[in-house]
XYZ file of C-alpha atoms in Angstrom:
781
model
C 18.146 20.304 -99.260
C 16.087 20.757 -95.986
C 19.110 19.549 -93.802
C 21.308 22.132 -95.580
C 18.768 24.803 -94.880
C 18.520 23.985 -91.189
C 22.453 23.891 -90.812
C 22.739 27.238 -92.317
C 20.198 28.637 -90.047
C 22.085 27.339 -86.956
C 25.355 28.877 -88.208
C 23.747 32.375 -88.748
C 22.287 32.193 -85.171
C 25.734 31.383 -83.596
C 27.414 34.265 -85.751
C 24.782 36.728 -84.349
C 25.510 35.623 -80.684
C 29.176 36.058 -81.191
C 28.924 39.510 -82.598
C 26.621 40.626 -79.759
C 29.120 39.290 -77.113
C 32.096 41.046 -78.973
C 30.114 44.316 -78.564
C 29.614 43.998 -74.767
C 31.811 46.266 -72.364
C 34.577 44.428 -70.852
C 34.452 41.471 -73.371
C 37.747 40.059 -74.507
C 37.939 40.803 -78.188
C 40.618 38.422 -79.154
C 41.121 34.937 -77.890
C 38.524 35.445 -75.181
C 34.953 34.542 -74.482
C 31.932 35.188 -72.159
C 32.748 32.060 -70.214
C 36.378 33.198 -69.442
C 34.799 36.510 -68.096
C 32.325 34.707 -65.846
C 35.113 32.637 -64.204
C 37.126 35.807 -63.598
C 34.151 37.462 -61.803
C 33.496 34.430 -59.689
C 37.136 34.348 -58.483
C 36.897 38.016 -57.617
C 33.559 37.361 -55.556
C 35.379 34.576 -53.490
C 38.011 36.878 -52.443
C 41.462 36.183 -51.113
C 42.884 33.211 -49.140
C 42.234 33.405 -45.428
C 45.621 33.305 -43.725
C 44.443 33.900 -40.192
C 41.370 33.736 -38.076
C 41.069 35.983 -34.903
C 38.533 35.443 -32.151
C 37.508 38.334 -29.917
C 35.060 38.459 -26.829
C 35.659 34.915 -25.670
C 36.041 34.424 -21.958
C 35.482 30.770 -21.060
C 35.613 29.067 -24.500
C 38.879 28.500 -26.061
C 39.795 30.057 -29.452
C 40.355 26.719 -30.961
C 36.867 25.607 -29.820
C 35.164 28.515 -31.572
C 37.139 27.906 -34.922
C 36.100 24.120 -34.691
C 32.596 25.006 -35.172
C 33.203 27.242 -38.227
C 32.806 26.072 -41.898
C 35.794 28.165 -43.084
C 39.231 27.655 -41.864
C 42.623 29.011 -42.315
C 43.997 28.408 -45.851
C 40.404 28.367 -47.370
C 39.390 30.913 -49.989
C 37.036 33.419 -48.582
C 33.393 32.655 -49.279
C 30.190 34.485 -48.180
C 28.356 31.293 -48.197
C 30.865 29.526 -45.717
C 30.700 32.661 -43.521
C 26.809 32.278 -43.378
C 27.233 28.635 -42.658
C 29.801 29.489 -39.951
C 27.421 31.930 -38.243
C 24.581 29.479 -38.230
C 26.953 26.767 -36.649
C 27.975 29.006 -33.815
C 24.589 30.279 -33.078
C 23.335 26.568 -32.983
C 25.852 25.643 -30.274
C 23.845 27.706 -27.749
C 27.099 29.113 -26.412
C 26.871 32.551 -27.719
C 24.364 35.367 -27.415
C 25.916 37.203 -30.515
C 28.282 36.397 -33.212
C 29.754 38.731 -35.948
C 32.346 37.694 -38.739
C 34.072 40.366 -40.830
C 37.196 40.155 -43.067
C 40.124 42.424 -42.538
C 42.414 41.773 -45.568
C 43.564 38.277 -45.389
C 42.444 37.865 -41.631
C 38.899 36.748 -40.700
C 37.767 38.503 -37.325
C 35.173 36.585 -35.240
C 33.656 38.548 -32.550
C 31.465 36.520 -29.976
C 29.365 37.498 -26.933
C 29.250 34.358 -24.695
C 25.993 33.237 -23.045
C 26.175 33.147 -19.321
C 26.500 30.240 -17.013
C 23.654 29.452 -14.672
C 24.951 29.609 -11.173
C 21.934 28.825 -9.240
C 18.195 28.157 -9.966
C 15.790 29.218 -7.080
C 11.978 29.284 -6.828
C 9.984 31.896 -4.843
C 6.347 31.568 -3.720
C 6.006 27.717 -3.975
C 3.962 25.779 -1.369
C 1.748 23.453 -3.373
C 4.652 21.996 -5.354
C 7.837 20.564 -4.136
C 11.118 22.009 -5.191
C 12.410 18.772 -6.294
C 9.488 18.367 -8.657
C 10.274 21.644 -10.147
C 14.094 20.829 -10.511
C 12.956 17.570 -12.378
C 10.741 19.521 -14.690
C 13.068 22.421 -15.952
C 15.997 22.083 -18.225
C 18.256 24.816 -16.819
C 20.530 23.451 -14.059
C 23.495 24.955 -12.154
C 26.521 24.955 -14.552
C 24.413 24.848 -17.649
C 24.384 27.582 -20.503
C 21.807 30.205 -20.008
C 19.625 31.209 -22.994
C 16.414 33.101 -23.145
C 14.907 30.257 -25.203
C 15.607 27.673 -22.409
C 14.193 30.074 -19.902
C 10.822 30.496 -21.681
C 10.702 26.653 -22.222
C 11.117 26.123 -18.534
C 8.318 28.681 -17.811
C 6.099 26.856 -20.015
C 6.985 23.487 -18.268
C 6.408 24.932 -14.801
C 3.048 26.201 -15.786
C 1.942 22.959 -17.209
C 3.187 21.271 -14.086
C 0.850 23.561 -12.010
C -2.116 22.906 -14.484
C -1.611 19.168 -14.144
C -2.266 19.781 -10.381
C -5.301 21.984 -11.172
C -3.871 25.356 -10.815
C -4.730 27.128 -14.090
C -4.360 30.595 -12.633
C -0.540 30.049 -11.958
C 1.998 32.576 -13.160
C 5.721 32.379 -13.597
C 8.082 35.352 -14.040
C 11.802 34.591 -14.449
C 14.287 36.987 -12.906
C 17.945 36.967 -13.835
C 20.567 38.199 -11.389
C 24.006 39.076 -13.061
C 27.104 37.762 -11.361
C 30.917 38.290 -11.946
C 32.690 36.186 -14.509
C 29.578 36.107 -16.694
C 27.480 34.047 -14.475
C 23.891 34.411 -13.487
C 21.512 33.374 -10.748
C 18.046 32.394 -12.282
C 15.050 33.019 -10.020
C 11.530 31.997 -10.903
C 9.039 33.975 -9.212
C 5.787 32.008 -9.024
C 2.324 33.062 -8.036
C 0.578 29.549 -7.587
C -2.936 30.883 -7.232
C -5.810 29.052 -5.994
C -6.875 25.618 -7.419
C -9.107 25.993 -10.402
C -12.210 24.335 -9.076
C -15.249 22.910 -10.983
C -18.010 25.497 -10.526
C -20.550 23.600 -12.326
C -21.027 20.314 -14.323
C -23.883 20.345 -16.825
C -25.347 17.746 -19.264
C -27.159 18.217 -22.514
C -29.248 15.572 -24.229
C -30.050 13.537 -21.119
C -33.751 12.805 -20.738
C -33.949 9.730 -18.761
C -31.401 10.553 -16.189
C -31.043 13.819 -14.304
C -28.044 15.837 -14.019
C -27.729 14.792 -10.512
C -27.824 11.146 -11.330
C -25.049 11.622 -13.973
C -22.905 13.562 -11.566
C -22.910 10.620 -9.359
C -21.488 8.503 -12.133
C -18.498 10.532 -13.069
C -15.345 10.859 -11.071
C -15.227 14.718 -11.352
C -17.218 16.546 -8.851
C -18.437 20.201 -8.361
C -16.610 22.198 -5.644
C -18.110 22.209 -2.310
C -16.766 23.511 1.084
C -16.688 20.145 2.691
C -14.324 18.750 -0.144
C -11.138 20.255 1.496
C -9.488 16.793 1.283
C -10.568 15.883 -2.104
C -8.995 16.425 -5.494
C -12.024 15.403 -7.581
C -13.288 18.993 -7.716
C -10.169 20.241 -9.545
C -10.146 20.177 -13.336
C -8.071 17.382 -14.968
C -8.134 16.748 -18.726
C -7.346 13.017 -18.123
C -10.113 12.632 -15.608
C -12.468 14.211 -18.068
C -11.557 11.595 -20.794
C -12.162 8.969 -18.016
C -15.452 10.532 -17.127
C -16.620 9.919 -20.776
C -15.947 6.250 -20.332
C -17.664 6.182 -17.076
C -20.858 7.577 -18.761
C -20.640 5.147 -21.463
C -20.316 2.277 -19.151
C -23.217 3.505 -17.070
C -25.685 3.901 -20.013
C -24.573 0.616 -21.500
C -25.421 -0.999 -18.168
C -28.931 0.476 -18.332
C -29.718 -0.789 -21.616
C -28.743 2.134 -23.867
C -26.840 0.221 -26.569
C -26.760 3.217 -28.720
C -25.391 5.792 -26.256
C -22.444 7.956 -27.113
C -20.791 11.119 -25.693
C -20.908 13.837 -28.386
C -18.499 16.194 -26.678
C -17.100 17.050 -23.291
C -16.153 20.855 -23.060
C -14.496 22.623 -20.211
C -14.806 26.415 -20.226
C -12.509 28.340 -18.115
C -13.832 31.524 -16.487
C -12.484 34.984 -17.302
C -10.752 35.271 -13.933
C -9.220 31.747 -14.355
C -10.816 30.836 -11.061
C -13.065 28.009 -12.106
C -14.260 25.707 -14.920
C -17.858 24.926 -16.355
C -17.775 21.533 -17.783
C -20.565 20.478 -20.193
C -21.244 16.934 -21.365
C -23.405 16.542 -24.559
C -24.752 13.035 -24.911
C -27.071 11.153 -27.131
C -29.028 8.392 -25.029
C -30.829 6.546 -27.659
C -33.402 3.760 -26.928
C -33.483 1.085 -24.245
C -32.597 -2.401 -25.549
C -33.519 -5.801 -24.196
C -31.591 -9.167 -24.587
C -32.952 -11.307 -27.293
C -31.796 -14.690 -28.117
C -28.821 -16.033 -26.134
C -26.843 -19.010 -27.227
C -23.467 -20.815 -26.788
C -21.712 -22.513 -29.594
C -18.533 -24.578 -28.960
C -16.860 -27.717 -30.392
C -14.622 -28.458 -27.313
C -15.565 -31.904 -25.913
C -15.231 -31.533 -22.454
C -17.647 -28.589 -22.217
C -21.143 -29.264 -21.349
C -23.373 -26.643 -22.942
C -26.194 -27.097 -20.298
C -23.628 -26.451 -17.472
C -22.306 -23.439 -19.360
C -25.726 -21.805 -19.921
C -26.296 -21.690 -16.137
C -23.212 -19.396 -16.035
C -24.686 -16.891 -18.555
C -25.869 -13.840 -16.898
C -27.516 -12.335 -20.033
C -31.085 -13.402 -19.890
C -33.564 -13.275 -22.680
C -36.141 -10.579 -22.085
C -34.048 -8.605 -19.542
C -32.627 -5.152 -20.097
C -29.502 -5.012 -21.953
C -26.532 -4.593 -19.867
C -22.889 -4.634 -21.238
C -21.347 -5.430 -17.895
C -23.229 -8.646 -17.808
C -21.570 -9.726 -21.144
C -18.213 -9.008 -19.728
C -18.952 -11.035 -16.566
C -20.301 -14.019 -18.734
C -17.186 -13.920 -20.757
C -15.080 -14.125 -17.622
C -17.243 -16.871 -16.212
C -17.146 -18.883 -19.295
C -13.421 -18.465 -19.903
C -12.784 -19.567 -16.252
C -14.968 -22.626 -16.682
C -13.208 -23.610 -19.847
C -9.797 -23.097 -18.057
C -10.911 -25.206 -15.155
C -11.832 -28.028 -17.671
C -8.258 -27.966 -19.031
C -8.611 -25.694 -21.862
C -6.012 -23.029 -20.836
C -6.106 -21.366 -24.241
C -9.891 -21.069 -24.532
C -11.198 -17.900 -26.233
C -14.777 -16.832 -25.643
C -16.075 -14.177 -28.211
C -19.367 -12.840 -27.962
C -21.211 -12.045 -31.324
C -23.573 -9.212 -30.916
C -26.512 -8.782 -33.208
C -28.287 -5.396 -32.540
C -31.873 -5.077 -34.066
C -32.409 -1.470 -34.198
C -36.067 -1.714 -35.248
C -37.138 -3.946 -32.310
C -34.414 -2.727 -29.936
C -33.279 -6.120 -29.135
C -29.644 -7.532 -28.825
C -29.016 -11.237 -29.694
C -25.891 -12.729 -28.370
C -23.865 -15.848 -29.243
C -21.016 -16.817 -27.257
C -18.450 -18.671 -29.304
C -16.045 -20.873 -27.196
C -12.942 -22.268 -29.147
C -9.569 -23.373 -28.327
C -7.231 -20.579 -29.217
C -3.590 -20.784 -30.107
C -1.024 -21.855 -27.477
C 0.414 -18.746 -26.004
C 3.413 -18.313 -23.667
C 4.290 -15.737 -21.332
C 7.185 -13.644 -22.671
C 7.585 -11.266 -19.977
C 5.997 -9.957 -16.828
C 6.280 -6.197 -16.414
C 5.502 -4.605 -12.927
C 5.002 -0.864 -12.652
C 3.989 1.566 -9.956
C 5.759 -0.115 -7.099
C 7.918 2.678 -5.829
C 8.619 0.999 -2.510
C 7.667 -2.636 -2.656
C 10.313 -4.838 -4.267
C 9.538 -6.664 -7.479
C 10.122 -10.079 -6.019
C 7.450 -9.455 -3.441
C 4.788 -9.078 -6.084
C 6.373 -11.857 -8.454
C 6.062 -14.423 -5.755
C 2.196 -13.955 -5.709
C 2.102 -14.691 -9.543
C 0.848 -18.137 -10.362
C 2.613 -17.582 -13.761
C 6.333 -16.921 -14.772
C 8.235 -16.233 -17.836
C 8.014 -19.161 -20.106
C 4.743 -20.583 -18.809
C 1.899 -21.370 -20.885
C -0.593 -18.600 -20.459
C -3.559 -19.578 -18.406
C -6.601 -17.119 -17.677
C -7.439 -18.906 -14.502
C -3.923 -18.521 -13.160
C -3.852 -14.960 -14.195
C -6.987 -14.203 -12.185
C -5.725 -16.021 -9.019
C -2.427 -13.846 -9.409
C -4.367 -10.721 -9.328
C -6.382 -11.901 -6.372
C -3.136 -12.908 -4.482
C -1.676 -9.395 -5.116
C -4.690 -7.679 -3.943
C -4.872 -9.898 -0.825
C -1.350 -8.397 0.188
C -3.261 -5.077 0.850
C -0.147 -3.145 0.072
C -1.801 -1.424 -2.972
C -4.815 0.935 -3.340
C -5.248 -0.453 -6.949
C -4.138 -3.601 -8.760
C -4.616 -4.020 -12.543
C -3.233 -7.133 -14.287
C -3.607 -7.220 -18.014
C -2.088 -8.943 -20.870
C -0.944 -7.458 -24.310
C 0.491 -9.105 -27.406
C 4.177 -10.044 -27.329
C 6.983 -10.012 -29.918
C 5.478 -12.904 -31.778
C 1.860 -14.325 -32.184
C 2.471 -17.126 -29.764
C 3.833 -14.816 -27.054
C 1.984 -12.464 -24.519
C 3.274 -9.901 -22.027
C 1.593 -9.410 -18.655
C 1.475 -6.038 -17.274
C 0.978 -5.611 -13.496
C 0.141 -2.014 -12.633
C -0.078 -1.245 -9.042
C -0.711 1.922 -6.947
C 0.808 1.691 -3.514
C -1.039 2.703 -0.317
C -0.061 3.247 3.272
C 0.853 -0.130 4.923
C 1.762 1.237 8.260
C -0.857 2.118 10.849
C -1.040 3.894 14.093
C -4.257 2.793 15.805
C -5.933 4.573 18.703
C -9.015 3.241 20.547
C -11.463 4.789 22.894
C -14.524 3.370 24.432
C -17.326 4.944 26.464
C -19.835 2.774 28.555
C -22.920 3.443 30.433
C -20.754 3.268 33.553
C -18.487 6.055 32.499
C -15.684 3.542 31.789
C -12.988 4.644 29.460
C -10.613 2.360 27.607
C -7.804 3.627 25.512
C -4.874 2.211 23.596
C -2.219 2.756 20.912
C -0.754 0.396 18.425
C 2.019 0.688 15.664
C 2.299 -1.827 12.882
C 3.920 -2.059 9.441
C 2.610 -4.800 6.958
C 5.314 -4.135 4.329
C 8.539 -3.433 6.189
C 11.269 -2.144 4.077
C 9.182 -3.019 1.030
C 10.069 -6.614 1.568
C 6.634 -7.823 2.576
C 7.841 -8.313 6.217
C 5.294 -7.621 8.839
C 6.342 -5.803 11.950
C 4.134 -4.687 14.799
C 4.305 -3.428 18.249
C 1.341 -2.350 20.430
C 1.997 -0.076 23.311
C -0.630 0.910 25.907
C -0.001 3.407 28.675
C -3.452 4.028 29.718
C -4.453 3.822 33.372
C -6.273 0.478 32.611
C -3.313 -1.248 30.984
C 0.246 -0.913 30.441
C 1.223 -3.237 27.473
C 4.224 -3.755 25.294
C 4.354 -6.265 22.527
C 6.242 -7.160 19.449
C 5.463 -9.368 16.473
C 7.610 -10.122 13.359
C 6.467 -12.253 10.419
C 8.134 -13.299 7.298
C 5.571 -14.426 4.972
C 8.066 -15.927 2.642
C 10.404 -17.580 5.158
C 13.667 -18.920 3.547
C 12.528 -17.586 0.152
C 9.717 -20.354 0.087
C 5.958 -20.215 0.400
C 6.392 -20.716 4.261
C 5.526 -18.321 7.104
C 7.799 -17.742 9.973
C 7.477 -15.351 12.963
C 8.343 -14.478 16.469
C 6.331 -12.891 19.151
C 7.477 -11.225 22.534
C 4.915 -9.675 24.932
C 4.478 -8.300 28.322
C 1.485 -6.642 29.960
C -0.076 -5.497 33.187
C -3.839 -4.962 33.059
C -6.198 -3.430 35.676
C -9.430 -5.490 35.757
C -10.605 -3.794 39.027
C -13.633 -2.305 37.310
C -14.555 -5.762 35.792
C -13.367 -8.420 38.148
C -11.519 -6.777 41.086
C -7.949 -7.819 40.218
C -4.785 -7.117 38.149
C -2.995 -9.536 35.777
C 0.606 -9.521 34.627
C 1.623 -11.627 31.646
C 5.096 -12.175 30.100
C 6.328 -14.486 27.490
C 7.185 -15.076 23.966
C 6.985 -17.713 21.186
C 7.153 -18.470 17.515
C 5.096 -19.357 14.449
C 5.579 -21.670 11.413
C 2.941 -22.037 8.614
C 2.732 -23.494 5.179
C -0.120 -23.759 2.425
C -2.220 -26.965 2.217
C -3.829 -25.654 -1.216
C -4.326 -22.562 -3.114
C -6.863 -21.399 -0.770
C -6.000 -22.954 2.509
C -3.225 -22.619 4.991
C -1.907 -24.204 8.279
C -0.267 -22.066 10.902
C 1.407 -23.859 13.832
C 2.732 -22.053 17.054
C 4.343 -22.384 20.354
C 4.096 -20.080 23.305
C 5.506 -19.830 26.762
C 3.732 -17.621 29.240
C 4.147 -16.512 32.790
C 0.932 -15.262 34.219
C 0.071 -13.941 37.601
C -3.082 -12.610 39.278
C -2.342 -10.015 41.947
C -3.666 -6.966 43.900
C -6.982 -8.791 44.362
C -9.426 -6.630 46.215
C -10.468 -7.342 49.746
C -14.123 -7.851 48.850
C -13.419 -9.668 45.554
C -15.307 -12.865 44.570
C -14.041 -15.928 46.211
C -13.483 -17.335 42.758
C -10.974 -14.500 42.024
C -9.375 -14.696 45.531
C -8.741 -18.452 44.745
C -7.150 -17.670 41.439
C -4.547 -15.349 42.972
C -1.005 -16.449 42.229
C 1.211 -17.325 39.296
C 1.113 -20.003 36.621
C 3.332 -21.072 33.826
C 1.555 -21.882 30.522
C 3.477 -23.946 27.826
C 1.122 -24.241 24.698
C 1.071 -25.527 21.289
C -1.521 -24.733 18.714
C -2.475 -24.215 15.133
C -4.750 -22.260 12.776
C -6.448 -23.748 9.818
C -7.677 -21.137 7.477
C -9.760 -21.751 4.334
C -10.623 -18.764 2.023
C -13.323 -19.006 -0.706
C -14.117 -15.422 -1.079
C -14.558 -13.567 -4.422
C -12.263 -10.800 -3.314
C -9.710 -10.714 -0.485
C -10.252 -6.972 0.355
C -13.904 -6.094 -0.296
C -15.658 -9.520 -0.609
C -19.182 -9.299 -1.992
C -19.457 -13.252 -2.259
C -18.136 -16.494 -0.891
C -16.994 -17.326 2.561
C -14.003 -18.079 4.624
C -13.298 -20.424 7.689
C -10.920 -20.301 10.594
C -10.306 -23.168 13.021
C -7.977 -22.493 16.045
C -6.942 -24.892 18.715
C -4.500 -24.475 21.586
C -3.156 -27.268 23.880
C -1.540 -26.252 27.199
C 0.429 -28.964 28.924
C 3.805 -29.404 27.204
C 5.270 -28.487 30.538
C 4.219 -25.720 32.673
C 1.527 -25.884 35.365
C -1.806 -25.445 33.373
C -3.652 -27.942 31.163
C -6.441 -27.384 28.949
C -7.824 -27.682 25.262
C -9.083 -24.433 23.741
C -11.050 -24.410 20.347
C -12.484 -21.682 18.386
C -14.286 -21.639 14.903
C -14.908 -18.371 12.900
C -16.909 -18.289 9.674
C -18.058 -15.406 7.396
C -20.423 -15.653 4.614
C -20.962 -12.876 2.049
C -23.981 -12.218 -0.148
C -24.618 -9.434 -2.579
C -28.377 -8.477 -2.114
C -28.497 -5.634 -4.703
C -26.087 -3.170 -6.022
C -24.078 -1.652 -2.986
C -25.957 -3.886 -0.486
C -23.856 -6.497 1.020
C -25.137 -8.987 3.638
C -22.418 -10.379 5.951
C -23.172 -13.370 8.226
C -20.779 -14.320 11.024
C -20.561 -17.187 13.168
C -18.056 -17.343 16.189
C -17.936 -20.317 18.543
C -15.480 -21.070 21.313
C -15.105 -23.506 24.135
C -12.214 -24.462 26.448
C -12.032 -27.640 28.466
C -9.660 -28.401 31.413
C -7.511 -31.408 31.376
C -7.296 -32.953 34.947
C -7.974 -29.503 36.468
C -10.447 -26.711 36.350
C -10.073 -23.889 33.714
C -8.125 -21.083 35.256
C -9.485 -17.526 35.554
C -7.114 -16.030 32.997
C -7.791 -18.616 30.411
C -11.730 -18.162 30.135
C -13.468 -16.019 27.662
C -14.455 -12.445 28.664
C -16.663 -11.262 25.930
C -18.156 -7.978 25.040
C -17.144 -4.779 23.442
C -16.226 -5.191 19.803
C -16.932 -8.977 20.122
C -20.689 -8.334 20.910
C -21.588 -4.859 20.369
C -23.874 -3.093 22.904
C -22.080 -4.616 25.792
C -19.001 -3.329 27.688
C -15.754 -5.552 27.559
C -16.233 -8.372 29.892
C -19.767 -7.183 30.389
C -21.557 -10.365 29.553
C -21.299 -13.890 30.768
C -20.706 -15.465 34.164
C -20.685 -13.099 37.123
C -20.486 -13.310 40.881
C -23.656 -11.399 41.975
C -22.421 -10.561 45.386
C -19.382 -8.681 44.277
C -20.358 -7.837 40.713
C -17.176 -9.436 39.509
C -16.919 -11.102 35.975
C -15.439 -14.578 36.355
C -15.238 -15.511 32.594
C -16.900 -18.215 30.608
C -15.869 -21.611 29.338
C -17.857 -21.365 26.130
C -19.746 -18.974 23.723
C -21.645 -19.056 20.405
C -22.127 -15.759 18.686
C -23.736 -14.978 15.404
C -23.776 -11.660 13.490
C -25.952 -10.357 10.500
C -24.758 -7.022 9.004
C -25.936 -5.296 5.879
C -23.929 -2.454 4.401
C -25.854 0.045 2.393
C -25.403 3.333 0.613
C -25.991 6.335 2.733
C -26.505 8.974 0.191
C -23.508 10.962 1.261
C -21.019 11.929 -1.507
C -18.570 9.161 -2.227
C -15.652 11.551 -1.780
C -16.209 11.700 1.986
C -15.308 7.929 2.219
C -18.133 7.161 4.872
C -19.865 3.821 4.732
C -22.731 2.573 6.929
C -24.234 -0.614 7.921
C -26.806 -2.026 10.387
C -26.200 -4.996 12.378
C -27.545 -7.378 14.923
C -25.499 -9.607 17.243
C -26.973 -12.563 19.024
C -25.716 -15.546 20.851
C -25.039 -17.223 24.196
C -22.182 -17.183 26.586
C -21.695 -19.091 29.876
C -20.313 -22.147 31.607
C -17.512 -21.740 34.229
C -15.451 -24.358 36.264
C -16.192 -23.240 39.836
C -14.910 -25.453 42.627
C -17.408 -25.178 45.500
C -16.059 -22.514 47.672
C -19.354 -21.447 49.361
C -22.821 -23.136 49.704
C -24.510 -20.102 48.141
C -24.024 -21.425 44.429
C -27.072 -19.115 43.113
C -24.726 -16.129 43.238
C -22.664 -17.559 40.182
C -24.470 -16.899 37.042
C -22.845 -19.435 34.810
C -25.822 -20.383 32.769
C -25.817 -20.059 28.805
C -28.100 -17.174 28.633
C -29.014 -15.611 25.355
C -28.125 -12.011 24.427
C -29.181 -9.916 21.456
C -28.371 -6.508 20.386
C -28.602 -4.222 17.180
C -27.399 -1.010 16.125
C -25.643 1.062 13.500
C -21.942 1.113 12.433
C -20.179 4.034 10.769
C -16.888 3.741 8.991
C -15.118 6.757 7.832
C -11.819 6.437 5.599
C -10.695 9.718 6.840
C -7.351 11.475 5.554
C -5.915 10.811 8.934
C -6.758 7.013 8.958
C -9.952 4.750 9.562
C -12.294 5.728 11.986
C -15.234 3.591 13.289
C -18.250 4.324 15.293
C -20.535 1.665 16.763
C -23.956 2.428 18.368
C -25.369 -0.648 19.928
C -28.542 -1.330 21.822
C -29.075 -4.575 23.737
C -32.591 -5.976 23.499
C -32.138 -9.349 25.290
C -29.689 -9.386 28.263
C -29.245 -10.351 31.735
C -29.861 -7.883 34.676
C -26.265 -8.213 35.662
C -24.870 -7.513 32.203
C -22.817 -4.253 31.647
C -23.958 -2.413 28.554
C -22.146 -0.043 26.361
C -24.149 1.970 23.877
C -21.306 3.805 22.000
C -17.821 2.719 21.087
C -15.237 4.721 18.989
C -11.929 3.640 17.489
C -9.670 5.470 15.193
C -6.137 5.277 13.719
C -3.907 6.835 11.291
C -1.642 5.369 8.432
C 1.834 6.180 7.042
């Protein structure tokens, strides 16, 4: 009964609906329904079939091209939704500034206004940024479609380019010049403004270091009148991020293990002329190193020997840099024992209550990893192969940290790059690694100028031109030209450090000179000749360079009152010499060494033909020691001797020392001399030493000025003198000692290196010629 009741209710409801529908206006009373009426209204809304599409206003764009972008086509039933979609598609093309679609009977009329074509893009008011850089930044180019949106986007890009260069006050106003045929010239009027400088750098939260101390740590600096060549006083968001890291490293090196930079905020002044930068820091407490231990299960490693390499000592102030150095030292030691994949992982336990850091260095054999790829970036000029041939690793080799460090050292040793950063990153698989070599190129060509001033008002000048990376191929080309009154010189040197695409050195030398030695020894000298060189490595750190030279030399224009020694030497000689250089490099850095040593032995034998026979030997040794932070001691030993073979040593072959060889003395101002004529006659031997300490001078690092104090000491003497007169006492050939001391100033100026030497002799002979000041300068390109 319940089911019958529900069925009756449903029937009654359907009947009521039918009756209501029948009473509505426009309803079909017989044989019709509400649904039939709905279909009829929908058909009326769609409209007629479009028989034709007309396009108006188009100039460059074909009618069929316009129609192809539309959603409604000829033969389709008119639909408002399709018309809306067509409008959107046409606007999205970027070809039209305006589009209107209307229906005229069974014809659809499309009216368009085309966007102009850019004829030319120009910039006015630029000087700080190159036009090519702006062209690379903007998206509007000649023959592209002009739109207001693109112009505004380009304005934003240009302003961002100037901001990256530190010019936050720069403004850009676009101007459009209408041309026939719907073309436009686009002109960006740029007001570059001044560089937005750093007015002040402040620190909050620092208690143990002053604001001045911390300003010396970061790379950003406050503006000052003397920083006209520096960019560090311009605001750079990336540099600010780097400064946060520099502060962190500084505090971690001073024992503040809990240090953190809370914030770094740059506030721009209302006139957009300067920034005020504020660093907020939390220093924390000073920690000391606690227990230090090494754990390893590698058989070949001796724990006692490894502990000697650990630089983190118990009881000393915590220094995160020492942890990194210890990891590097232990990794290198493990690699040298054959564990190429050794991993050193320091485990640090921080005791916040007692402010102590315990460290355990765990050394284990890591998984075997192979070099998947070597990527080189930053070399705009230098060819990839010039860098790759310095790598001790290649694609497919087993990765070795020791060889990677040597590779970085080799690349730095080229001195083609201001910065070299060699790092590894994970490869496409766990057993693969990618080596990234990032370099920053620097000037490798140099134009050197030299000038000297002596106590006798003697002026020496010269100019030299050289390129260490010719054509980016690592070729070394140099020429030296001197047109000074004292010397006319021209010489050419060419060296291929990778001769025949092998680790060999090949080179040629051509030279010719005429030198006025009247002020030193009352004669003029002329030399002409040439030669070639060939070298090869003996080990990773040593090389042998052999050479041959043929020289034609003559002494002429001897003064009437010249020494009998010089008068006897007048005439021409032919020198045919073979020689070699043996070089061993054990320095820790090939550019700025702070430890280690190097050794150079040079010998030349004259007598392979020619009219002169002798054996000349010279030894040069440097030792470097780091006394303290930024204090480097350099010890130098320079010894030379020449021995005639079956004949006396000729005047031109002797050593004339002084000047840069021994500061405080004039060139050829020390050594054997004829006291009657005051002529230098050269020495057969010398032994010099130098102790020089470079130290911080308190000047801002941005100036690039370094200073050192030095002392030069040694002996020079000996000369083969055939008895010409009975008065032998006039020839001072004894090995008399000399000592001088002074100050040396080096300036890495924007124009090139500048060197000033102030030397004062303390031990000398009465007949020596002194030189208190020497200046040399150069420029780079």
